[in-house]
PDB file of C-alpha atoms in Angstrom:
ATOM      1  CA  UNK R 575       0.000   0.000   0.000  1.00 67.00           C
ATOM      2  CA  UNK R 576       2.815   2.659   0.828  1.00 77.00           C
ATOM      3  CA  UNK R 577       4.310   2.121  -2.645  1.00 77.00           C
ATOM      4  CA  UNK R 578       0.741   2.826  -4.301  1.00 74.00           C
ATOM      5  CA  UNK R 579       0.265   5.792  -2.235  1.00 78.00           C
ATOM      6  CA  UNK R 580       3.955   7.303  -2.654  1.00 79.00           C
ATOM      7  CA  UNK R 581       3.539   6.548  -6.882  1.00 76.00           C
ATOM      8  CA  UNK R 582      -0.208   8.211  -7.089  1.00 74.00           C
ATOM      9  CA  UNK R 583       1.389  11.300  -4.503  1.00 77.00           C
ATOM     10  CA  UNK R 584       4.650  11.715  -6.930  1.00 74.00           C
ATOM     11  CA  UNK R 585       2.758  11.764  -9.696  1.00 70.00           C
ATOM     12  CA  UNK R 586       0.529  14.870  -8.395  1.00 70.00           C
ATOM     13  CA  UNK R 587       3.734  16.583  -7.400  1.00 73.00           C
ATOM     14  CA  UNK R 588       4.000  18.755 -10.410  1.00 71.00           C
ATOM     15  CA  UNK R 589       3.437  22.326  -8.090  1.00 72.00           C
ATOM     16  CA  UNK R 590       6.882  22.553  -6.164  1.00 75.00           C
ATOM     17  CA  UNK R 591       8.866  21.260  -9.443  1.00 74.00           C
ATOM     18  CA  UNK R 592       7.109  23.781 -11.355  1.00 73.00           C
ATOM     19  CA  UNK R 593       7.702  26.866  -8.638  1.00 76.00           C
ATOM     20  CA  UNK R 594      11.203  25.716  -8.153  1.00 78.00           C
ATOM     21  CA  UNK R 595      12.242  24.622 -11.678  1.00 77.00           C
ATOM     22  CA  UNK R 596       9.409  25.239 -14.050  1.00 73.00           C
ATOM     23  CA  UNK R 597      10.564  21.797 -15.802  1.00 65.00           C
ATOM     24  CA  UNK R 598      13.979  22.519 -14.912  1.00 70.00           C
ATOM     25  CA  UNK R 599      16.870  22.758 -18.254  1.00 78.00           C
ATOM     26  CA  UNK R 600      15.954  21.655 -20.959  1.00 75.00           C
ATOM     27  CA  UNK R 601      12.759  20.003 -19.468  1.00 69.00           C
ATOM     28  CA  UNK R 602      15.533  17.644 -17.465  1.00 74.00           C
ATOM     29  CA  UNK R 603      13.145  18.048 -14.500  1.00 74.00           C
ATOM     30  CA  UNK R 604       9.632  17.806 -15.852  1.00 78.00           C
ATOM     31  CA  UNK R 605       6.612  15.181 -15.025  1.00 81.00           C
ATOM     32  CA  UNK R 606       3.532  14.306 -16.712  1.00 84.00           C
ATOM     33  CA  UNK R 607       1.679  16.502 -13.840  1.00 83.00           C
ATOM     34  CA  UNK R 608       4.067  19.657 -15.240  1.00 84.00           C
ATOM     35  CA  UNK R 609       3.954  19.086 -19.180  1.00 87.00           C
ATOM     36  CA  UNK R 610      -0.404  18.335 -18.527  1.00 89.00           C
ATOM     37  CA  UNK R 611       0.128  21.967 -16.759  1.00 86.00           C
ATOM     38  CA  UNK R 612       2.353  23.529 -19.336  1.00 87.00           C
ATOM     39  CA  UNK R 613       0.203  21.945 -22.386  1.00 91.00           C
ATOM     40  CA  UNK R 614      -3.246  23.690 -20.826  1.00 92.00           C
ATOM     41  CA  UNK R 615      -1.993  27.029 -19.576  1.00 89.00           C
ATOM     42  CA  UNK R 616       0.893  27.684 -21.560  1.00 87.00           C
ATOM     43  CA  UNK R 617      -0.023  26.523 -24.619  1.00 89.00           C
ATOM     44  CA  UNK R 618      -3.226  26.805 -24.501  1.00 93.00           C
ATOM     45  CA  UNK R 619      -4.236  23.156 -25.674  1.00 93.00           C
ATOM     46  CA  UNK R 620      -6.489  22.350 -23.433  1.00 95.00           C
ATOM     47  CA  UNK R 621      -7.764  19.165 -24.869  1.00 96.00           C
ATOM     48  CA  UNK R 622      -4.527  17.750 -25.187  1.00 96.00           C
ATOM     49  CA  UNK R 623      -4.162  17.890 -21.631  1.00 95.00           C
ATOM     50  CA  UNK R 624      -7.121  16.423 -21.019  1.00 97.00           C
ATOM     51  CA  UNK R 625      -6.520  13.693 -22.666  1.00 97.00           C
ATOM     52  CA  UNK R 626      -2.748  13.246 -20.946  1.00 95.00           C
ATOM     53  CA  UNK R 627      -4.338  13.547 -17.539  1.00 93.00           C
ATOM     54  CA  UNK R 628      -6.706  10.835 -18.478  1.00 96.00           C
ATOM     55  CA  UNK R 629      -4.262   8.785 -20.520  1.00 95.00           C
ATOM     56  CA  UNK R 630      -2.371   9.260 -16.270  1.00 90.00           C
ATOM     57  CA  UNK R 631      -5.184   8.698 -14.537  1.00 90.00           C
ATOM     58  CA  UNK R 632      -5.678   5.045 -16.420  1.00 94.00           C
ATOM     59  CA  UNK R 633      -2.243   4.437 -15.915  1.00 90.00           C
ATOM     60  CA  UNK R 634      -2.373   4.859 -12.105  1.00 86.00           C
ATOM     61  CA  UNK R 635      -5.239   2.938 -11.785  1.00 90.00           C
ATOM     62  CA  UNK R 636      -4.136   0.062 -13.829  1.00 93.00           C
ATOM     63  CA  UNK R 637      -0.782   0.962 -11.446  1.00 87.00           C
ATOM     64  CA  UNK R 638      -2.553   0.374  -8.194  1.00 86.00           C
ATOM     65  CA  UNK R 639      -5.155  -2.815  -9.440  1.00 92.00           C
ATOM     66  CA  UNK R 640      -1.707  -4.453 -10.307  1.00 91.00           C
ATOM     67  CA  UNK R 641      -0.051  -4.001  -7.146  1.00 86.00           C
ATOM     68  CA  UNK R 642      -3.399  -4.950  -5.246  1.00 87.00           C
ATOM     69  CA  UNK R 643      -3.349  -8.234  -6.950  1.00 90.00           C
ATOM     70  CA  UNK R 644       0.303  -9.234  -6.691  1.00 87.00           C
ATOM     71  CA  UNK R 645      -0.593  -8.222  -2.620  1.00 85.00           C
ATOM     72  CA  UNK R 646      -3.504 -10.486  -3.118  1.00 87.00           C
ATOM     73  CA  UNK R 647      -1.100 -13.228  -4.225  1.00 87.00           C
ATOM     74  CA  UNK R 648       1.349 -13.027  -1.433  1.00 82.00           C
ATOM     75  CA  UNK R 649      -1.036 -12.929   1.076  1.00 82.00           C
ATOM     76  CA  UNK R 650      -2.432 -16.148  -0.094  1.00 75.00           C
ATOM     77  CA  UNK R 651       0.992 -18.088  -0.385  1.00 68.00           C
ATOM     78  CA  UNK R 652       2.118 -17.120   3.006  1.00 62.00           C
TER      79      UNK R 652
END
């Protein structure tokens, strides 16, 4: 459970890297959370962040059903 929660919590952490850095050089410190921020208010593409933060938002589900079933499966063969 603590490595769901610390994935889905680093993945929303795109407001201090973008005060500190904004992305950093050359985009050497940027996230999905900062380049779904940069595409809608920067560029002004609104539905193509949209459809990153839901293309994320799958991802981090299908992220923490995995790691509930491989817990499911060690709990079982112990």
């Amino acid at each position: 459970i603590t490595v769901m929660l610390r994935t889905i919590w680093i993945a929303t952490f795109a407001d201090l890297i973008f005060v500190m850095t904004e992305g950093g050089p050359a985009g050497s410190t940027s996230t999905v959370p900062v380049y779904i921020y940069v595409s809608a208010f920067k560029s002004l593409d609104k539905g193509y962040a949209s459809a990153v933060a839901v293309l994320l938002l799958v991802l981090l589900i299908a992220y923490a059903i995995g790691l509930i079933a491989i817990r499911r499966t060690l709990v079982r063969h112990v």
